[in-house]
CSV table of C-alpha atoms in Angstrom, one decimal:
chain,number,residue,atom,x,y,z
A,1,UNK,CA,24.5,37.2,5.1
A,2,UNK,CA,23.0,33.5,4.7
A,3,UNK,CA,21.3,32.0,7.4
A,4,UNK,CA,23.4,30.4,10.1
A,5,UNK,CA,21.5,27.0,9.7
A,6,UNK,CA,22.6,26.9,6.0
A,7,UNK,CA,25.8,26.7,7.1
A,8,UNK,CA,25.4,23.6,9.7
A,9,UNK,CA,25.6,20.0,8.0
A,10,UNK,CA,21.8,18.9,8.0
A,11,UNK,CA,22.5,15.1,7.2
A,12,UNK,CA,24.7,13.7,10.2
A,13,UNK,CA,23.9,9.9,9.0
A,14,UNK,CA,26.8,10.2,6.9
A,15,UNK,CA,28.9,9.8,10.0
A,16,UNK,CA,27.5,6.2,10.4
A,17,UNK,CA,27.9,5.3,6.8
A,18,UNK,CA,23.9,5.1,6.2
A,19,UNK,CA,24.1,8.0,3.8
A,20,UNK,CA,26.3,5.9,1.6
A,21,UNK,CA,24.6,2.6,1.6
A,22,UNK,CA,21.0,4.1,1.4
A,23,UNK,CA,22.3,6.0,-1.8
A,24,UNK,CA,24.1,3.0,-3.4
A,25,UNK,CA,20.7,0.5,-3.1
A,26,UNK,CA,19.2,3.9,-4.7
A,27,UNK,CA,21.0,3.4,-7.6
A,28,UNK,CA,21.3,-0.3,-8.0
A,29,UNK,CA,16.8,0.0,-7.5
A,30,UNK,CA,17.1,2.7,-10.3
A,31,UNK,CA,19.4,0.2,-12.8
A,32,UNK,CA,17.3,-2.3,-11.8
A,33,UNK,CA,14.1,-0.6,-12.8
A,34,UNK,CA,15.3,0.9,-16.0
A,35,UNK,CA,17.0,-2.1,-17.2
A,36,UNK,CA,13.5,-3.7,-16.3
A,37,UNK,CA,11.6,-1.4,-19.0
A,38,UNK,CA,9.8,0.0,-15.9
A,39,UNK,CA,8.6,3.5,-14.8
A,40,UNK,CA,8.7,4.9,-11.7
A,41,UNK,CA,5.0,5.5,-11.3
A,42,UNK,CA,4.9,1.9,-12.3
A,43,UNK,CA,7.4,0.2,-10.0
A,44,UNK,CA,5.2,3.0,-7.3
A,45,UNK,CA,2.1,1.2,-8.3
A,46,UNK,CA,3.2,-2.4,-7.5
A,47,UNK,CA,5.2,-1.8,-4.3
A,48,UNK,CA,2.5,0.8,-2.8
A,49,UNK,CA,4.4,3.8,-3.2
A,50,UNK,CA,3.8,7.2,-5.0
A,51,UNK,CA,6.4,7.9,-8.0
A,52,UNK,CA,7.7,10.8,-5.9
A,53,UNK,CA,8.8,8.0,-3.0
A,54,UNK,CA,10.3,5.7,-6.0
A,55,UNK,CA,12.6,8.7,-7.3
A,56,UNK,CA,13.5,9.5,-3.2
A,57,UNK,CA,14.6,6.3,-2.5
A,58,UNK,CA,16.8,5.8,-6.1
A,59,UNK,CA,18.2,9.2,-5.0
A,60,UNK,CA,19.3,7.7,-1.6
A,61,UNK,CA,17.2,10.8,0.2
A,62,UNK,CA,14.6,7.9,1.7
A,63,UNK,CA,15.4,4.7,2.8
A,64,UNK,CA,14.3,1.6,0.4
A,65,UNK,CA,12.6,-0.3,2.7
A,66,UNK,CA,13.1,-4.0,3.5
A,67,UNK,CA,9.2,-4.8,2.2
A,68,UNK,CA,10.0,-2.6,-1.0
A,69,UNK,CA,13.2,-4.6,-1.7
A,70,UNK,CA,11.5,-7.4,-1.4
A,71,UNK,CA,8.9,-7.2,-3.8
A,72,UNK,CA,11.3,-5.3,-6.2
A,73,UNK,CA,14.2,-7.9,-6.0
A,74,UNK,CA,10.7,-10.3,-7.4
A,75,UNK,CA,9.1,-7.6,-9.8
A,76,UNK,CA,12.3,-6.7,-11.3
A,77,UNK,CA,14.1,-10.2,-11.7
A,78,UNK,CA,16.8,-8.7,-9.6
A,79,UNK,CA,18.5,-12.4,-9.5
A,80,UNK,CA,19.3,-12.2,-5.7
A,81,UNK,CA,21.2,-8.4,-6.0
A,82,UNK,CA,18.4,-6.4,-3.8
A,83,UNK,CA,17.8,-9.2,-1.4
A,84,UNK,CA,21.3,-9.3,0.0
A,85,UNK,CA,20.9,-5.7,0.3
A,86,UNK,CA,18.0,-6.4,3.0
A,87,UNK,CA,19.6,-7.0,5.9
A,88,UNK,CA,22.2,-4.4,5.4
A,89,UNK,CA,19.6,-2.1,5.1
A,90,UNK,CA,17.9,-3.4,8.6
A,91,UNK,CA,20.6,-3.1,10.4
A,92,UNK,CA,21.7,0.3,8.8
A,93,UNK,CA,18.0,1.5,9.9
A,94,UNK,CA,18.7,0.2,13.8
A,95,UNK,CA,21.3,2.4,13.7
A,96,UNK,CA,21.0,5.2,11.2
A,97,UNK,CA,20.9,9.2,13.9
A,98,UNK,CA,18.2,12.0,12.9
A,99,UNK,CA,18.6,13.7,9.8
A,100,UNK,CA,17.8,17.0,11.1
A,101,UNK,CA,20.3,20.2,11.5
A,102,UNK,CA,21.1,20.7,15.4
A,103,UNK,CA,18.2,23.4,16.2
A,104,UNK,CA,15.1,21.1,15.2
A,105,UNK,CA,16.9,18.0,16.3
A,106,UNK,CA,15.0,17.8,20.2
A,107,UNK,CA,11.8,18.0,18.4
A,108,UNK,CA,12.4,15.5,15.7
A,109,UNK,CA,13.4,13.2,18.0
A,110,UNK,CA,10.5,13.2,20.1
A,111,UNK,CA,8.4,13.3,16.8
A,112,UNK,CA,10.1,10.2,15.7
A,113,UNK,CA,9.3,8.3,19.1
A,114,UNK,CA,5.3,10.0,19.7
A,115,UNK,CA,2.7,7.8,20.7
A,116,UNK,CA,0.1,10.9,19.3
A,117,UNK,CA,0.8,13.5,16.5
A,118,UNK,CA,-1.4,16.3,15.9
A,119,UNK,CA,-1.0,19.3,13.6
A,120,UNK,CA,-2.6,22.3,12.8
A,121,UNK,CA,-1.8,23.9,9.1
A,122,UNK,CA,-2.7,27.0,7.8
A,123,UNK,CA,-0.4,28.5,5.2
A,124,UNK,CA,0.9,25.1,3.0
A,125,UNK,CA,0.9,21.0,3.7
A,126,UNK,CA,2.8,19.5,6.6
A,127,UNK,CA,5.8,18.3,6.0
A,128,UNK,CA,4.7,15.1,7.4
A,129,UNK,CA,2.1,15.3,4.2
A,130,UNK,CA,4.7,16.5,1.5
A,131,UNK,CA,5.6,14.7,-1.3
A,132,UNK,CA,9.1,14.7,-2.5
A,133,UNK,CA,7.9,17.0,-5.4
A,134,UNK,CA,5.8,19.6,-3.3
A,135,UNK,CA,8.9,19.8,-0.6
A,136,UNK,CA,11.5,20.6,-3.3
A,137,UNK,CA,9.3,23.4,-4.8
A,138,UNK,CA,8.0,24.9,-1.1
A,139,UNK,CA,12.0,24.5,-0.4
A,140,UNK,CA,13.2,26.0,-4.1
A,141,UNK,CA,10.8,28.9,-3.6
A,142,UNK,CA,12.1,30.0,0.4
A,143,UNK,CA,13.5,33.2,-0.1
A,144,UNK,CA,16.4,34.1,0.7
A,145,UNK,CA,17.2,31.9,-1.5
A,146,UNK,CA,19.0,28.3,-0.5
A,147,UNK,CA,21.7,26.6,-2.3
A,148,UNK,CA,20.8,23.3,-4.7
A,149,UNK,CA,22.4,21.2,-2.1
A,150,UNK,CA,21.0,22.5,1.1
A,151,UNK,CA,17.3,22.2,-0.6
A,152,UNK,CA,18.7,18.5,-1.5
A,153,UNK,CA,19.4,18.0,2.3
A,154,UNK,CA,16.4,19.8,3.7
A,155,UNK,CA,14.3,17.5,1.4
A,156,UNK,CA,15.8,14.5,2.9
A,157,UNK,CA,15.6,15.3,5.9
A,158,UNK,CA,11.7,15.9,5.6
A,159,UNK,CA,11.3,12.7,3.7
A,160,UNK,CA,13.0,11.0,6.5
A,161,UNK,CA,10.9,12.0,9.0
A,162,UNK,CA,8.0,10.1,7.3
A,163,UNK,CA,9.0,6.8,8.4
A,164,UNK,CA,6.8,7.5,11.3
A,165,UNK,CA,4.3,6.2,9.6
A,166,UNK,CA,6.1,2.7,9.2
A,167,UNK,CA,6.4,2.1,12.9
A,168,UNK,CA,4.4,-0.9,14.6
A,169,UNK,CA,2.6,-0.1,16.5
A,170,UNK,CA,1.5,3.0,14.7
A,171,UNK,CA,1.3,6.6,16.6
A,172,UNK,CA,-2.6,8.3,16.7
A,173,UNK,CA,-2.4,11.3,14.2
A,174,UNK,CA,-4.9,13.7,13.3
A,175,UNK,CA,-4.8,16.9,11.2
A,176,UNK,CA,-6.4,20.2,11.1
A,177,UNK,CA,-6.1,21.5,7.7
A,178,UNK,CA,-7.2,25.1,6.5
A,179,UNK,CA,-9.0,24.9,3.1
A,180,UNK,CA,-6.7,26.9,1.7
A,181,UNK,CA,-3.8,24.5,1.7
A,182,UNK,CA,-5.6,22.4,-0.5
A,183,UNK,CA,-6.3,25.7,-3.5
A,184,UNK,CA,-2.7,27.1,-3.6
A,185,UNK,CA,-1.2,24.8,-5.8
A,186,UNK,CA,2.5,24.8,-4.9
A,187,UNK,CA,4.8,23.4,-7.7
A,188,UNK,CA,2.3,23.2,-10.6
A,189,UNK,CA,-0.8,21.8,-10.9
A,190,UNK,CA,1.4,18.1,-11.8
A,191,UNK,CA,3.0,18.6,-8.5
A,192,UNK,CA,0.0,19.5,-6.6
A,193,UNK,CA,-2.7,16.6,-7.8
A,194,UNK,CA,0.0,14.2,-6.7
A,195,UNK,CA,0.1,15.8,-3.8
A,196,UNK,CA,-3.5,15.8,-3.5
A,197,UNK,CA,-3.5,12.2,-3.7
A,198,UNK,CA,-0.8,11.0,-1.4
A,199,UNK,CA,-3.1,13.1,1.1
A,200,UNK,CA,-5.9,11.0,0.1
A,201,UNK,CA,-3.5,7.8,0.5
A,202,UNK,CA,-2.3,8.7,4.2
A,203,UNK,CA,-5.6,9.7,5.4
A,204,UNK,CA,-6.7,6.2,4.3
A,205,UNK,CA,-4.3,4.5,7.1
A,206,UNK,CA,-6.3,3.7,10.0
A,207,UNK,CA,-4.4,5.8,12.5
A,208,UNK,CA,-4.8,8.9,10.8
A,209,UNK,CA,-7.3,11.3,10.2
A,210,UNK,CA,-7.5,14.4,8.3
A,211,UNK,CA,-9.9,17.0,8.8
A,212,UNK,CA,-10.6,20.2,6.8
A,213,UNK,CA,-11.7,23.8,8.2
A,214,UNK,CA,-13.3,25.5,5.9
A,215,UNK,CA,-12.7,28.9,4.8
A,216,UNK,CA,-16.4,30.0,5.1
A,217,UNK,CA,-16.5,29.3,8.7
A,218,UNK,CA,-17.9,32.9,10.7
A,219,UNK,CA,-15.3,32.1,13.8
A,220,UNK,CA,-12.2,30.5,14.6
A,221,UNK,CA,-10.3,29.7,17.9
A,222,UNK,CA,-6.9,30.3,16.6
A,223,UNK,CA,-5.7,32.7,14.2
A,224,UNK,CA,-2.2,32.7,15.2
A,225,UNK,CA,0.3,30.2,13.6
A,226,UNK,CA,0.5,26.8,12.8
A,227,UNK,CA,0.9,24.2,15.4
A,228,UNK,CA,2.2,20.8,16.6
A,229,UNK,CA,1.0,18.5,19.3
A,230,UNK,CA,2.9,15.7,20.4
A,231,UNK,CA,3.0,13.0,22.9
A,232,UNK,CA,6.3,11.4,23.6
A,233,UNK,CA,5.6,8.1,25.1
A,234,UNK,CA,6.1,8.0,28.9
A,235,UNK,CA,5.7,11.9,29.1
A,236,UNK,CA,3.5,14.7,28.8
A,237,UNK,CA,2.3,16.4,25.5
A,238,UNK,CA,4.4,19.1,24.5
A,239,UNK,CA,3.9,21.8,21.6
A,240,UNK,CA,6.0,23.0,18.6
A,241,UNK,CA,5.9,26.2,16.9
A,242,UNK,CA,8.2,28.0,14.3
A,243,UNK,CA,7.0,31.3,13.2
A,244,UNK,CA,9.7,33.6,10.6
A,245,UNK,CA,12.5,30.4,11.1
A,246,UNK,CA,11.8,30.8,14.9
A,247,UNK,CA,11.5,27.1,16.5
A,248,UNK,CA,10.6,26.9,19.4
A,249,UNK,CA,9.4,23.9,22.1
A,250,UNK,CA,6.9,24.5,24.3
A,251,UNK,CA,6.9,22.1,27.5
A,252,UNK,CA,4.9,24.6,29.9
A,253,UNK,CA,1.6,22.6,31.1
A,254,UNK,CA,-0.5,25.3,30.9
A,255,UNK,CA,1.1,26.4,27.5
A,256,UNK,CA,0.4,23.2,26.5
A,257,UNK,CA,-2.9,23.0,27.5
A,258,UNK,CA,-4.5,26.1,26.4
A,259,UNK,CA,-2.7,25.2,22.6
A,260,UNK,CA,-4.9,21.6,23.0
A,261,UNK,CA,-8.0,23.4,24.2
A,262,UNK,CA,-8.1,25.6,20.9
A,263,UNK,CA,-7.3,22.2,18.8
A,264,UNK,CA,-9.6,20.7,20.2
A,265,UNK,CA,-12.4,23.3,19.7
A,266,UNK,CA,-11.0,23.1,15.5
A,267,UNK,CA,-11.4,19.4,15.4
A,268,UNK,CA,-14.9,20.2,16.4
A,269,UNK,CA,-15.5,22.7,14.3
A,270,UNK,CA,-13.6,21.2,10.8
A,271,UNK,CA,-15.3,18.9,8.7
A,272,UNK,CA,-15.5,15.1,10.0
A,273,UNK,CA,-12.4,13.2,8.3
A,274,UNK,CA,-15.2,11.7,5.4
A,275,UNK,CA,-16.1,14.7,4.5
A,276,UNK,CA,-13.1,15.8,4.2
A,277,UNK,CA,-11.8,13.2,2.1
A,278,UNK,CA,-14.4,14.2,-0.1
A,279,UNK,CA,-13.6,17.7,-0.4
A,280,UNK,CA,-9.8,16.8,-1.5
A,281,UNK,CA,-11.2,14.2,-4.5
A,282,UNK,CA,-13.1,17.5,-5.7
A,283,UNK,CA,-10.3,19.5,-5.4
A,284,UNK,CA,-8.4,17.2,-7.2
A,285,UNK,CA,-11.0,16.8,-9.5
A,286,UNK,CA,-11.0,20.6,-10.6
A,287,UNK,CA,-7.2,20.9,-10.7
């Protein structure tokens, strides 16, 4: 029997008409681009975005940004087309509604309004981290297996969830990272480098930092699952956990507490962000 949560619509936006627009400024950036003579890693490089953001936002799965349209409507000698599109797309964003299916929905909206983020990974990158690429293939893989249009939905939805990182003023995150996230090379080698670097781009903002335990380390304080920490601004932290498909919120103070304590102890014990840095460029090196 499929999953329950297969069966619930993931993308609720279309409701508001968001979906629609978002997808149609997709496609007029993509004709735009190729009728420009201009790749995607190209377009990427001059508006500050990865190739795998480029193909989400032709695709209508991440919103092209006002600052992107801008400098694309100029780059690709759009003649005016994409800058109309601007405040369409502002006012879309003011009122676009989560992207997530019902179950993760009360975390993802206190995600999407943090003042602090922390995570704790130990099996594959966060899907804060992911690229569009390295998403598709962690969501292709899932077994049992999940239709082409749910992974196309759960992909958006995780994509969309990144515009965290565009909000002023910008939320403190940090991340704990097991060193073997960064050797199992989900989606290909291709797939992985770029994800290599986009980890090496968001650990380069100034209110993140990524840290990396090493496997070699003799003692750990937490060899349970992965975690979240989040501060919700005006409230007190809370924790997130999903273990087997299993969400689950944890609001208990002491809960809370004892979950910090032991991310706490990590940070201490995980190489200092630098260093870390410097251990994903050799990974990347040897891929």
């Amino acid at each position: 029997m499929a999953d329950e949560r297969d069966r619930r619509p993931e993308t609720p936006a279309e409701a508001d008409g968001t979906t629609g627009l978002f997808t149609a400024v997709g496609k007029l950036l993509k004709l735009l681009r190729e009728r420009a003579g201009v790749t995607q890693k190209e377009l990427g490089e001059m508006v500050g975005y990865g190739p795998d953001a480029i193909s989400a936002m032709e695709r209508g799965v991440r919103v092209a940004r006002p600052e992107v349209l801008e400098k694309a409507e100029e780059l690709l000698n759009a003649q005016g087309v994409l800058a109309v599109m601007i405040p369409e797309i502002k006012e879309a964003m003011k009122k676009s509604r989560t992207r997530h299916p019902e179950w993760y929905r009360s975390y993802a909206g206190l995600e999407a309004e943090a003042v602090e983020l922390h995570f704790y990974a130990n099996q594959g990158v966060p899907g804060l981290l992911q690229t569009d690429d390295y998403a598709q293939a962690v969501f292709t893989q899932r077994r049992p297996f999940l239709s082409a249009e749910t992974i196309e939905k759960r992909v958006a939805d995780r994509l969309s969830r990144q515009q965290v990182f565009d909000r002023w003023p910008p939320p403190a995150v940090s991340y704990v990272l097991e060193e073997v996230v960064l050797d199992r090379p989900i989606g290909g080698r291709t797939v992985f480098a770029e994800q290599l670097r986009h980890l090496l781009h968001i650990g380069g903002m100034r209110n993140v930092e990524i840290q990396v335990m090493p496997t070699h380390r003799e003692e750990h304080p937490n060899l349970d699952s992965a975690f979240n920490l989040l501060t919700p601004k005006g409230y007190a932290q809370v924790a997130y956990t999903e273990a087997q498909g299993y969400p689950r919120l944890i609001t208990d103070r002491e809960e809370v507490r004892k979950i910090a304590d032991r991310y706490g102890i990590m940070r201490a014990m995980a190489l200092n962000p630098m260093e870390s840095r410097a251990l994903i460029e050799k990974k990347l090196e040897e891929l």
